[in-house]
PDB file of N, CA and C in Angstrom:
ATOM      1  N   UNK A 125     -72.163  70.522   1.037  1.00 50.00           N
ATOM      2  CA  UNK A 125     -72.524  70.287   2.416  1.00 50.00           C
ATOM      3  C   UNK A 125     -73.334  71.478   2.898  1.00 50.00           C
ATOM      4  N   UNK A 126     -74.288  71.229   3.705  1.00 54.00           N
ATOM      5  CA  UNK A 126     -75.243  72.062   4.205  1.00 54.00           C
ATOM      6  C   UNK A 126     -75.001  72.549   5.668  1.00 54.00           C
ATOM      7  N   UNK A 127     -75.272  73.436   6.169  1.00 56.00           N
ATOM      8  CA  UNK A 127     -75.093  74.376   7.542  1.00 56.00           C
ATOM      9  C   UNK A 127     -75.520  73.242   8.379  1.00 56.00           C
ATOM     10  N   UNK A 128     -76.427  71.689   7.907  1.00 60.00           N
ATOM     11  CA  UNK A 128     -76.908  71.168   9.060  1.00 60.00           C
ATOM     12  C   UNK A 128     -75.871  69.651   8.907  1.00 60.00           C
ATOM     13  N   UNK A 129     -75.239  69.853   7.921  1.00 66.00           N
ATOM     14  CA  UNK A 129     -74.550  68.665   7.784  1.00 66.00           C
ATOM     15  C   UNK A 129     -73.305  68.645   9.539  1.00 66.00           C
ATOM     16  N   UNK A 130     -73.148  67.810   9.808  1.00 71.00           N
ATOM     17  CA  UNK A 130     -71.917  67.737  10.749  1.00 71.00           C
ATOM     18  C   UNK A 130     -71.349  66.592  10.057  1.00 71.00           C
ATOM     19  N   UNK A 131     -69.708  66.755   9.955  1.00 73.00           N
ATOM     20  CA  UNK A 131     -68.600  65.520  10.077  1.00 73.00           C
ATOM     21  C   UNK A 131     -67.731  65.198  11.317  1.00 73.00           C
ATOM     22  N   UNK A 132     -68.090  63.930  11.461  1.00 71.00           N
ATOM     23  CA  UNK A 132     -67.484  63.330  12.610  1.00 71.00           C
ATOM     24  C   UNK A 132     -66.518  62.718  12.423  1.00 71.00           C
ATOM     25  N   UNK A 133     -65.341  62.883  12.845  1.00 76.00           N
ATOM     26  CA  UNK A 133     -63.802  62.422  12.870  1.00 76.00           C
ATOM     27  C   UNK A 133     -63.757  60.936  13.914  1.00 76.00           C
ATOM     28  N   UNK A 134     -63.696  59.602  13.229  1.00 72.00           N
ATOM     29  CA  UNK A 134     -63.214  58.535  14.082  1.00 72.00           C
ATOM     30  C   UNK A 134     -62.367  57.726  14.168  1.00 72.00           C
ATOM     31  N   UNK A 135     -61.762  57.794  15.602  1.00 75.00           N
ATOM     32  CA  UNK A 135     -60.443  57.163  15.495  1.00 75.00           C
ATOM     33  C   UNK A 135     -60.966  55.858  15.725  1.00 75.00           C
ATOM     34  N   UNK A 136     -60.155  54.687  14.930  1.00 69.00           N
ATOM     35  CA  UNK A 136     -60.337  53.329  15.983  1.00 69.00           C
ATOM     36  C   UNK A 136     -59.034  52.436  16.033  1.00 69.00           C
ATOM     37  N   UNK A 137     -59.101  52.553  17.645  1.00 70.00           N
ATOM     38  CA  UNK A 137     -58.443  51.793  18.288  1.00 70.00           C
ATOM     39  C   UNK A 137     -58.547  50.489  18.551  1.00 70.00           C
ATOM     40  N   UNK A 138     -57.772  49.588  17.781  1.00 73.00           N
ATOM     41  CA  UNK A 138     -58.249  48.873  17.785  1.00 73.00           C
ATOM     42  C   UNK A 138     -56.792  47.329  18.279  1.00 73.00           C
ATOM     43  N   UNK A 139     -56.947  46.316  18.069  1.00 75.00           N
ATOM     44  CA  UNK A 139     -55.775  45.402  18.348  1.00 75.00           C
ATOM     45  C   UNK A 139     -56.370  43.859  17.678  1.00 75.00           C
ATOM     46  N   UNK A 140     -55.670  43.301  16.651  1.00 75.00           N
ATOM     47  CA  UNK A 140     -56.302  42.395  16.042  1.00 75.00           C
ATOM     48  C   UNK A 140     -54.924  41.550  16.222  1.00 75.00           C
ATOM     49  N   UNK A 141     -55.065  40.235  16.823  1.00 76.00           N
ATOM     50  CA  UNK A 141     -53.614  39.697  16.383  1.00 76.00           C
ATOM     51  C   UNK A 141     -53.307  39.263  15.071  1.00 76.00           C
ATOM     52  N   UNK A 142     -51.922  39.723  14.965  1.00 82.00           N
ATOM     53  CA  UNK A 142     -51.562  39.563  13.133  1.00 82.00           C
ATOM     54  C   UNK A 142     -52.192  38.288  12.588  1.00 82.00           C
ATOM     55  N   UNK A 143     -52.439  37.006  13.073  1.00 84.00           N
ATOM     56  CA  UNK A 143     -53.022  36.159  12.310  1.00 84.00           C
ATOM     57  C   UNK A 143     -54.305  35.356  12.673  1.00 84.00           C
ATOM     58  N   UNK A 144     -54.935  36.267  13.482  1.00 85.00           N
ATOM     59  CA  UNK A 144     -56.444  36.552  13.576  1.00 85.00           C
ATOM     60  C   UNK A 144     -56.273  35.319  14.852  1.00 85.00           C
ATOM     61  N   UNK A 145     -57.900  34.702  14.695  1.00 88.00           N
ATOM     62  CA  UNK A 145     -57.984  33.549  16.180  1.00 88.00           C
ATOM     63  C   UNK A 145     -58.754  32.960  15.890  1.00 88.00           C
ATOM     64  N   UNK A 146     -58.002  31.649  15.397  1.00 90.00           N
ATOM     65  CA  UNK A 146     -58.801  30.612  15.027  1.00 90.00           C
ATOM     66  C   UNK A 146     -60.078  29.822  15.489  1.00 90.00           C
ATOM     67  N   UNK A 147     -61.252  29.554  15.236  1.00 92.00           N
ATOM     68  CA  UNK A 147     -62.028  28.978  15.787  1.00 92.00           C
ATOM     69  C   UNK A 147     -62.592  28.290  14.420  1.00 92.00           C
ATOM     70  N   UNK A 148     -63.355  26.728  15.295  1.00 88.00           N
ATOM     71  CA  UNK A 148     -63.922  25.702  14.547  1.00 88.00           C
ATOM     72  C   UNK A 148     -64.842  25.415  14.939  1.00 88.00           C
ATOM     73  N   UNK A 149     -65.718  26.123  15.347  1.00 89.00           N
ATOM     74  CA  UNK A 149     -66.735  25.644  15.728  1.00 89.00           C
ATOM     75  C   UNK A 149     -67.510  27.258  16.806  1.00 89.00           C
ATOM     76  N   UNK A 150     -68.961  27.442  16.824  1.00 92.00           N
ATOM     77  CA  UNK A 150     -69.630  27.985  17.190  1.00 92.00           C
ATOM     78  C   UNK A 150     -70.876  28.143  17.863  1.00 92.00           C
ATOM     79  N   UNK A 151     -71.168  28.647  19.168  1.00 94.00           N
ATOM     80  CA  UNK A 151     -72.299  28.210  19.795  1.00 94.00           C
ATOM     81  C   UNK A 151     -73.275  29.950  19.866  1.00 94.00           C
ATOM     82  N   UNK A 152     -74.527  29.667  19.205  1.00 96.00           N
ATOM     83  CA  UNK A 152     -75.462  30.865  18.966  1.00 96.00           C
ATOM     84  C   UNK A 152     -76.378  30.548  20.032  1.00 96.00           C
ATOM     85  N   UNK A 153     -77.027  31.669  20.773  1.00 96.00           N
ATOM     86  CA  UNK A 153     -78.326  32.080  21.571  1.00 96.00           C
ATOM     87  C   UNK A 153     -78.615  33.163  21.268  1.00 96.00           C
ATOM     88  N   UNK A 154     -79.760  33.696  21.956  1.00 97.00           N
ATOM     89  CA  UNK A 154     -80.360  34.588  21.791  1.00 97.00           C
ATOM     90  C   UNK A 154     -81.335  35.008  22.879  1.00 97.00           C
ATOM     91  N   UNK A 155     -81.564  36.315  23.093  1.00 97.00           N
ATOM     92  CA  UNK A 155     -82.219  37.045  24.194  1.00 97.00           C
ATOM     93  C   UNK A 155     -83.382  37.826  23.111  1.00 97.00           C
ATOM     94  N   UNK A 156     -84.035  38.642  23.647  1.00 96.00           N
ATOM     95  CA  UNK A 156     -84.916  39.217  23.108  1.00 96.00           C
ATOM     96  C   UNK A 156     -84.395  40.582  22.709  1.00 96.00           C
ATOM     97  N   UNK A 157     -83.387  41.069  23.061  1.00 96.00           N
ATOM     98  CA  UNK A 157     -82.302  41.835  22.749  1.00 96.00           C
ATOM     99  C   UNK A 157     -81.287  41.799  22.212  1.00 96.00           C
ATOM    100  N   UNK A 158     -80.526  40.550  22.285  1.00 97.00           N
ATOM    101  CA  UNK A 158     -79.754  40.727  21.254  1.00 97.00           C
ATOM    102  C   UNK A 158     -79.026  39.102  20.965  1.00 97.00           C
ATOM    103  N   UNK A 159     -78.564  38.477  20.272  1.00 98.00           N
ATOM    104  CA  UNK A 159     -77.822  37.630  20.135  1.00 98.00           C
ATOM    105  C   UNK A 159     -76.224  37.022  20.396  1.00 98.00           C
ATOM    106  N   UNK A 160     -75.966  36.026  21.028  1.00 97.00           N
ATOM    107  CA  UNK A 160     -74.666  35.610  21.669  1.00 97.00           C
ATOM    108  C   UNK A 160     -73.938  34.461  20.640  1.00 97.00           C
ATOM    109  N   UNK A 161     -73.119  35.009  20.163  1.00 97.00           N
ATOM    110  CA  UNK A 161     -72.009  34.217  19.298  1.00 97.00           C
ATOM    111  C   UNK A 161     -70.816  33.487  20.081  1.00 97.00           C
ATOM    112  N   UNK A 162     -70.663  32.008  20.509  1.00 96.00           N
ATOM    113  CA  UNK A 162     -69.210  32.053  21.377  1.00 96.00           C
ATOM    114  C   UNK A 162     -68.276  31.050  20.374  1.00 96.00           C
ATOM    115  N   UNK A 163     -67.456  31.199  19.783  1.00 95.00           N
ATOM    116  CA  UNK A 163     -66.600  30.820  18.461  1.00 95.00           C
ATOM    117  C   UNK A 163     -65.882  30.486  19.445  1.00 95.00           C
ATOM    118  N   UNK A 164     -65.854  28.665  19.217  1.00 93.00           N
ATOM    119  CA  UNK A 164     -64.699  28.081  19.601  1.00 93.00           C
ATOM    120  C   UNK A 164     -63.546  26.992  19.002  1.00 93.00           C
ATOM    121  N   UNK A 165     -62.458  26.592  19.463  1.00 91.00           N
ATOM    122  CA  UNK A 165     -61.598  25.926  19.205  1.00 91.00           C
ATOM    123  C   UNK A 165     -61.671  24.535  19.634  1.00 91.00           C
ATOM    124  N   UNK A 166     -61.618  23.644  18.840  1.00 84.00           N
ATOM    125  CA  UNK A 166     -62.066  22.261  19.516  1.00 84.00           C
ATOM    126  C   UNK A 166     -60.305  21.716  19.728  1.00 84.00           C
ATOM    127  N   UNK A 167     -59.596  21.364  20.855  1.00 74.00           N
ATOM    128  CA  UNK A 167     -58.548  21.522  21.056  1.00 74.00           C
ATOM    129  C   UNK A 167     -58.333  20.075  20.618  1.00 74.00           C
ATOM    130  N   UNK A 168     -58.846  18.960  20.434  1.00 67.00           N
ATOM    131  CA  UNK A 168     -58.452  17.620  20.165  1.00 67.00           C
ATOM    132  C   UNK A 168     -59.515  16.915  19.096  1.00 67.00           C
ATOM    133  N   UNK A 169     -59.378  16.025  18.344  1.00 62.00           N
ATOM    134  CA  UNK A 169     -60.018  15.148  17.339  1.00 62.00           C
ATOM    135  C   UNK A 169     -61.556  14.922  18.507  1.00 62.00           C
ATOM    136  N   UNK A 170     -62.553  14.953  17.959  1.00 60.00           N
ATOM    137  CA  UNK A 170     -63.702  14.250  18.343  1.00 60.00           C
ATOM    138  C   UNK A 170     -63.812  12.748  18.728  1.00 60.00           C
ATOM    139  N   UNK A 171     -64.005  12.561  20.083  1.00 61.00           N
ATOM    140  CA  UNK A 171     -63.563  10.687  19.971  1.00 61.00           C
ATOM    141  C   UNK A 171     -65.076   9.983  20.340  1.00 61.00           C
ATOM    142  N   UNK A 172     -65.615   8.944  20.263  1.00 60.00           N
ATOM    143  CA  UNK A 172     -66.655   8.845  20.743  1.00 60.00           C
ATOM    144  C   UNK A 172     -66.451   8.560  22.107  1.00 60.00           C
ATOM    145  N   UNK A 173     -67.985   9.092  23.187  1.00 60.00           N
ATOM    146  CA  UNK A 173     -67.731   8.445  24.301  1.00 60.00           C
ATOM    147  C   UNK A 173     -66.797   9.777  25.275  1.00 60.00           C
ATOM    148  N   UNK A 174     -65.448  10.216  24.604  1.00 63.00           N
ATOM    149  CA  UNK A 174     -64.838  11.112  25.355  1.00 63.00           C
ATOM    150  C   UNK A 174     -65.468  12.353  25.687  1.00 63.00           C
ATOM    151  N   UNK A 175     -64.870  13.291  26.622  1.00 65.00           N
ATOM    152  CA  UNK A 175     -65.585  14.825  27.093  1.00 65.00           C
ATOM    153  C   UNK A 175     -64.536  15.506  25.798  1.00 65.00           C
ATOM    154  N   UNK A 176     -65.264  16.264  25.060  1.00 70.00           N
ATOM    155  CA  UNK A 176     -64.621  17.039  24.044  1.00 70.00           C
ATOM    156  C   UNK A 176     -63.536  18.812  24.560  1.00 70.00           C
ATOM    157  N   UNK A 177     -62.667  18.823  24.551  1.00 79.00           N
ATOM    158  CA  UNK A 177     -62.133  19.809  24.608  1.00 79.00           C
ATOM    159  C   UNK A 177     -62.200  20.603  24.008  1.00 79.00           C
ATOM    160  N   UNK A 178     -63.185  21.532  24.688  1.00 86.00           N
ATOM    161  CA  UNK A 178     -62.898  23.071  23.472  1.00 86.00           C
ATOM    162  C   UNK A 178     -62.634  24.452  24.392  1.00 86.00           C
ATOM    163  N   UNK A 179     -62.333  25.435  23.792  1.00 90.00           N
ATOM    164  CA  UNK A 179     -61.843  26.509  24.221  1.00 90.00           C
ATOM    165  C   UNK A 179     -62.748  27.866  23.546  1.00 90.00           C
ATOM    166  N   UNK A 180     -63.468  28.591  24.563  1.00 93.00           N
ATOM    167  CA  UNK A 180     -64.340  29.596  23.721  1.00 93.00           C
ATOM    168  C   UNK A 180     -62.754  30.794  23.767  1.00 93.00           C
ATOM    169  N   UNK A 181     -62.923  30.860  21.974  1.00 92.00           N
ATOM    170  CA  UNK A 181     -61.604  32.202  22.111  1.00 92.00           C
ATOM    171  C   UNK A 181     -62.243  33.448  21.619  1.00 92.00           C
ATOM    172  N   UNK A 182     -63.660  33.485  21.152  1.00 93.00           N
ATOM    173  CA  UNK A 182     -64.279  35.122  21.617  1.00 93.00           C
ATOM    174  C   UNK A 182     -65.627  34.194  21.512  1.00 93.00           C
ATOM    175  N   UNK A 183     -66.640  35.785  22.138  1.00 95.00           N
ATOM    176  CA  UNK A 183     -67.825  36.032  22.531  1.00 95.00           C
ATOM    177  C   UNK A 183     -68.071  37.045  21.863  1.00 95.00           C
ATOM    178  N   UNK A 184     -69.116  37.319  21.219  1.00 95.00           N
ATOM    179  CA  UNK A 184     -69.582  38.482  20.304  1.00 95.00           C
ATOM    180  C   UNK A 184     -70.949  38.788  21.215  1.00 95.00           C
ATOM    181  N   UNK A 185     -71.584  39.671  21.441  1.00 97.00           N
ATOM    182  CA  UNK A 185     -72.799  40.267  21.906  1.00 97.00           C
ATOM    183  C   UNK A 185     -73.279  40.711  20.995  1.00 97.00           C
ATOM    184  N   UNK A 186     -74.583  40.659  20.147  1.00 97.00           N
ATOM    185  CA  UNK A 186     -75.217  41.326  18.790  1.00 97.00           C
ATOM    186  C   UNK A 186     -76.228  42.132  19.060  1.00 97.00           C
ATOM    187  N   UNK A 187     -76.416  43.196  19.045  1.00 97.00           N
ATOM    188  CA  UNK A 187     -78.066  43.814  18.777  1.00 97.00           C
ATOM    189  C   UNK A 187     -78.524  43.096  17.625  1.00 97.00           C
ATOM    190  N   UNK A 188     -80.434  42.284  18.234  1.00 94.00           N
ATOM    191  CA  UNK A 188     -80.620  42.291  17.203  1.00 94.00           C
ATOM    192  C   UNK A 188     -80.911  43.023  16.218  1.00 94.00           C
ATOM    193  N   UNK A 189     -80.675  44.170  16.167  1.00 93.00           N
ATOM    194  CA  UNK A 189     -80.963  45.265  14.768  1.00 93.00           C
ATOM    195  C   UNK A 189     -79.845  44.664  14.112  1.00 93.00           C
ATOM    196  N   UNK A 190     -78.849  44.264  14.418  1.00 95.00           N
ATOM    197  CA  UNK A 190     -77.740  44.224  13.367  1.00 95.00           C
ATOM    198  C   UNK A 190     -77.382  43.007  13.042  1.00 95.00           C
ATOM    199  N   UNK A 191     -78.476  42.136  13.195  1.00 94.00           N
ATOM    200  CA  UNK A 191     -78.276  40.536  12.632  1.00 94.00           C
ATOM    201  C   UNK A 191     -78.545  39.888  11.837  1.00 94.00           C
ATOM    202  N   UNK A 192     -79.482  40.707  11.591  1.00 92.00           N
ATOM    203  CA  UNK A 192     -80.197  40.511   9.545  1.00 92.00           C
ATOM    204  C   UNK A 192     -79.024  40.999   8.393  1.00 92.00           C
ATOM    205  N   UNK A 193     -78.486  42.841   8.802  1.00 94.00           N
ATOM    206  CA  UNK A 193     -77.091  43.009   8.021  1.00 94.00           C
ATOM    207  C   UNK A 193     -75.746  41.827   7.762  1.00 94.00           C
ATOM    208  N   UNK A 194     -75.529  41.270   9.382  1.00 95.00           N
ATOM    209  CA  UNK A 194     -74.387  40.584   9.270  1.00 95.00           C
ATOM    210  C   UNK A 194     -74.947  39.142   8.420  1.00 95.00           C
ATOM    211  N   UNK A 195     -76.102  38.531   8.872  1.00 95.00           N
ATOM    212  CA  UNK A 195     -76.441  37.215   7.797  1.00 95.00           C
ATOM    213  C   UNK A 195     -76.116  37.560   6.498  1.00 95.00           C
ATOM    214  N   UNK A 196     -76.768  38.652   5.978  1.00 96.00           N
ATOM    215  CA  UNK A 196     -76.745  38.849   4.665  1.00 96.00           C
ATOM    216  C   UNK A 196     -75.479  38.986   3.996  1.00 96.00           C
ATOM    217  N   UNK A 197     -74.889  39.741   4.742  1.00 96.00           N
ATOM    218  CA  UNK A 197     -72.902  39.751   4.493  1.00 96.00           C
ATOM    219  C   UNK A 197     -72.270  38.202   4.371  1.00 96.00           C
ATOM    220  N   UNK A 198     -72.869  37.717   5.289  1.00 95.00           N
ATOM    221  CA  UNK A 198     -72.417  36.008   5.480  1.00 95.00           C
ATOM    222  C   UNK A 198     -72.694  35.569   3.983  1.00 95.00           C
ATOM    223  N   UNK A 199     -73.932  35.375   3.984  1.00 97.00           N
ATOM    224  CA  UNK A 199     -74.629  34.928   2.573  1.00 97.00           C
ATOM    225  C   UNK A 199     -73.990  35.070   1.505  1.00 97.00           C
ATOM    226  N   UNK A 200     -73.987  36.586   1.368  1.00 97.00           N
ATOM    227  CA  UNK A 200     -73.241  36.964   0.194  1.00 97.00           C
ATOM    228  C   UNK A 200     -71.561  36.422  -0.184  1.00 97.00           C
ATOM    229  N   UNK A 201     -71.333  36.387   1.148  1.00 97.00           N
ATOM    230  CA  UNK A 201     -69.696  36.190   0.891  1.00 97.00           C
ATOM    231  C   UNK A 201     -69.437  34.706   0.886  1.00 97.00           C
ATOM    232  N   UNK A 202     -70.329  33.712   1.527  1.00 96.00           N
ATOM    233  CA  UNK A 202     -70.535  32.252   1.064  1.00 96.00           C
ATOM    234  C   UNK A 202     -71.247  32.309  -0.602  1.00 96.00           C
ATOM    235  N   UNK A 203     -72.059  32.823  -0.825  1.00 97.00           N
ATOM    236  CA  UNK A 203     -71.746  32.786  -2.227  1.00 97.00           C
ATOM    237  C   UNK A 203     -70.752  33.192  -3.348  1.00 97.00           C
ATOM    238  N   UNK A 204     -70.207  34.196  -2.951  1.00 98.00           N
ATOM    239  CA  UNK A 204     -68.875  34.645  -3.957  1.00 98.00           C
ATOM    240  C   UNK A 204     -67.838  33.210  -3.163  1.00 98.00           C
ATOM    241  N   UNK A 205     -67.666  33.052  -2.317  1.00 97.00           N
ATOM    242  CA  UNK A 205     -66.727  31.888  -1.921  1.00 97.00           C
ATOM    243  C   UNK A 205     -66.852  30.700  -2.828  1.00 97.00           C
ATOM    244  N   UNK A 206     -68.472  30.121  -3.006  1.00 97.00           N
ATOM    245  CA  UNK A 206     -68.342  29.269  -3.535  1.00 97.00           C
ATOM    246  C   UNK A 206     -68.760  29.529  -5.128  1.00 97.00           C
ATOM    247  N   UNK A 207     -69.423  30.199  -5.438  1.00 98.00           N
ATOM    248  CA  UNK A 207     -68.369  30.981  -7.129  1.00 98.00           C
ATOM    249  C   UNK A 207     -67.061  30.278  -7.539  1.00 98.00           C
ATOM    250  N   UNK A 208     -66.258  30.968  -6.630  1.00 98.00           N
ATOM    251  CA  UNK A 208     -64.965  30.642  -6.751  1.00 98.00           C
ATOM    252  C   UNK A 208     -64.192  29.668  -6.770  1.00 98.00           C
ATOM    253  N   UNK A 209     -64.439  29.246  -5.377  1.00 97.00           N
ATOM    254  CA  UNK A 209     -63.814  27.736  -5.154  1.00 97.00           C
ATOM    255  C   UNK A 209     -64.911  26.540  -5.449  1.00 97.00           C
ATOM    256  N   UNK A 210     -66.230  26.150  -5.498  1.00 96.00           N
ATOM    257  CA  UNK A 210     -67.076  25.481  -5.368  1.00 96.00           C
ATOM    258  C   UNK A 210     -67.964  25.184  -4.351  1.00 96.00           C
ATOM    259  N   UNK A 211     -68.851  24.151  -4.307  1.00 95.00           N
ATOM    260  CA  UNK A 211     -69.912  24.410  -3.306  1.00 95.00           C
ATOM    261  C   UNK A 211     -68.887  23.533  -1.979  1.00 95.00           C
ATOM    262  N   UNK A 212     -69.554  24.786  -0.644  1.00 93.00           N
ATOM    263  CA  UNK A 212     -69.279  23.883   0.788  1.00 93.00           C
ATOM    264  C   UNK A 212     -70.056  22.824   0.998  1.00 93.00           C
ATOM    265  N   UNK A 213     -69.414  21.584   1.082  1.00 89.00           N
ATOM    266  CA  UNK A 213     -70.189  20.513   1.315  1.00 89.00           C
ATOM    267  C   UNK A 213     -70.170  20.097   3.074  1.00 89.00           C
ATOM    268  N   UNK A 214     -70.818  20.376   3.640  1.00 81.00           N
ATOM    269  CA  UNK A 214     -71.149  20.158   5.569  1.00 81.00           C
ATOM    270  C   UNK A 214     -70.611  18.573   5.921  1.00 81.00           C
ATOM    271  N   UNK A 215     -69.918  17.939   6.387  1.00 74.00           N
ATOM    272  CA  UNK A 215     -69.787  17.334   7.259  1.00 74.00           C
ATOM    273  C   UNK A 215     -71.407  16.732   7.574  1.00 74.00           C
ATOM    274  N   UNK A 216     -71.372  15.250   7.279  1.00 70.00           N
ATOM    275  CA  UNK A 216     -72.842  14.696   7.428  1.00 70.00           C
ATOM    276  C   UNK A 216     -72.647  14.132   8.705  1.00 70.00           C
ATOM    277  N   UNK A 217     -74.214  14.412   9.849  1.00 65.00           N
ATOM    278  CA  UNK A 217     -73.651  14.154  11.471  1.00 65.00           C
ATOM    279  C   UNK A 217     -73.114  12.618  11.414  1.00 65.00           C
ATOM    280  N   UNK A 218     -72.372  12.191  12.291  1.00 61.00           N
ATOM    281  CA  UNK A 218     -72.114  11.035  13.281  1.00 61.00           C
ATOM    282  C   UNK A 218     -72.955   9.599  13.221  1.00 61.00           C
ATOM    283  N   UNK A 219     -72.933   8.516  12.951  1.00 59.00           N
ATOM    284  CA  UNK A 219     -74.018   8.361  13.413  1.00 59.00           C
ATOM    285  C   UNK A 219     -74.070   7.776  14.660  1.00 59.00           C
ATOM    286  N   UNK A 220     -75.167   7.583  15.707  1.00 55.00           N
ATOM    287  CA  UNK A 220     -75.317   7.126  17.102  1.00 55.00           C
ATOM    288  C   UNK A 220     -75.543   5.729  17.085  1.00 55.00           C
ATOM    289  N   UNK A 221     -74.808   4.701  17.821  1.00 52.00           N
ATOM    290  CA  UNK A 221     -74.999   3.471  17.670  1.00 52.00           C
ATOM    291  C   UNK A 221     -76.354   3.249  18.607  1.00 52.00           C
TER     292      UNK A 221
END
């Protein structure tokens, strides 16, 4: 280590509930600054015709500087996922009568 090096000591405080918070579903925007993640819970079966119940249980705020890192993390870890277990196959839409 060099006379110009500094180490920074960080605490984090943090609070995760022990079995995290489920969400099924996700709504993305975007500003010219940064990107809005709102991960939600769809509280009942999809019916046709009905108002769907869902519950936003977080909101993420992104710089976009840091949205190319997190895709790529995504990517990567949907590929070792399906390595493993096999390919995710999507849910084909609805169709509209």
């Amino acid at each position: 280590m060099t006379s110009d090096d500094t180490v920074m000591n960080v605490t984090f405080n943090e609070f995760v509930p022990p079995g995290g918070t489920y969400a099924n579903g996700a709504l993305v925007w975007n500003t010219p600054h940064e990107f809005t993640i709102d991960f939600t819970s769809h509280r009942s079966p999809i019916q046709d015709g009905d108002a769907q119940d869902v519950l936003v249980v977080a909101r993420m705020k992104i710089p976009t500087s840091a949205m190319f890192r997190i895709v790529q993390a995504m990517s990567a870890n949907i590929d070792r996922y399906e390595r493993q277990h096999g390919r995710i196959t999507p849910r084909p839409p609805k169709e509209t009568p």
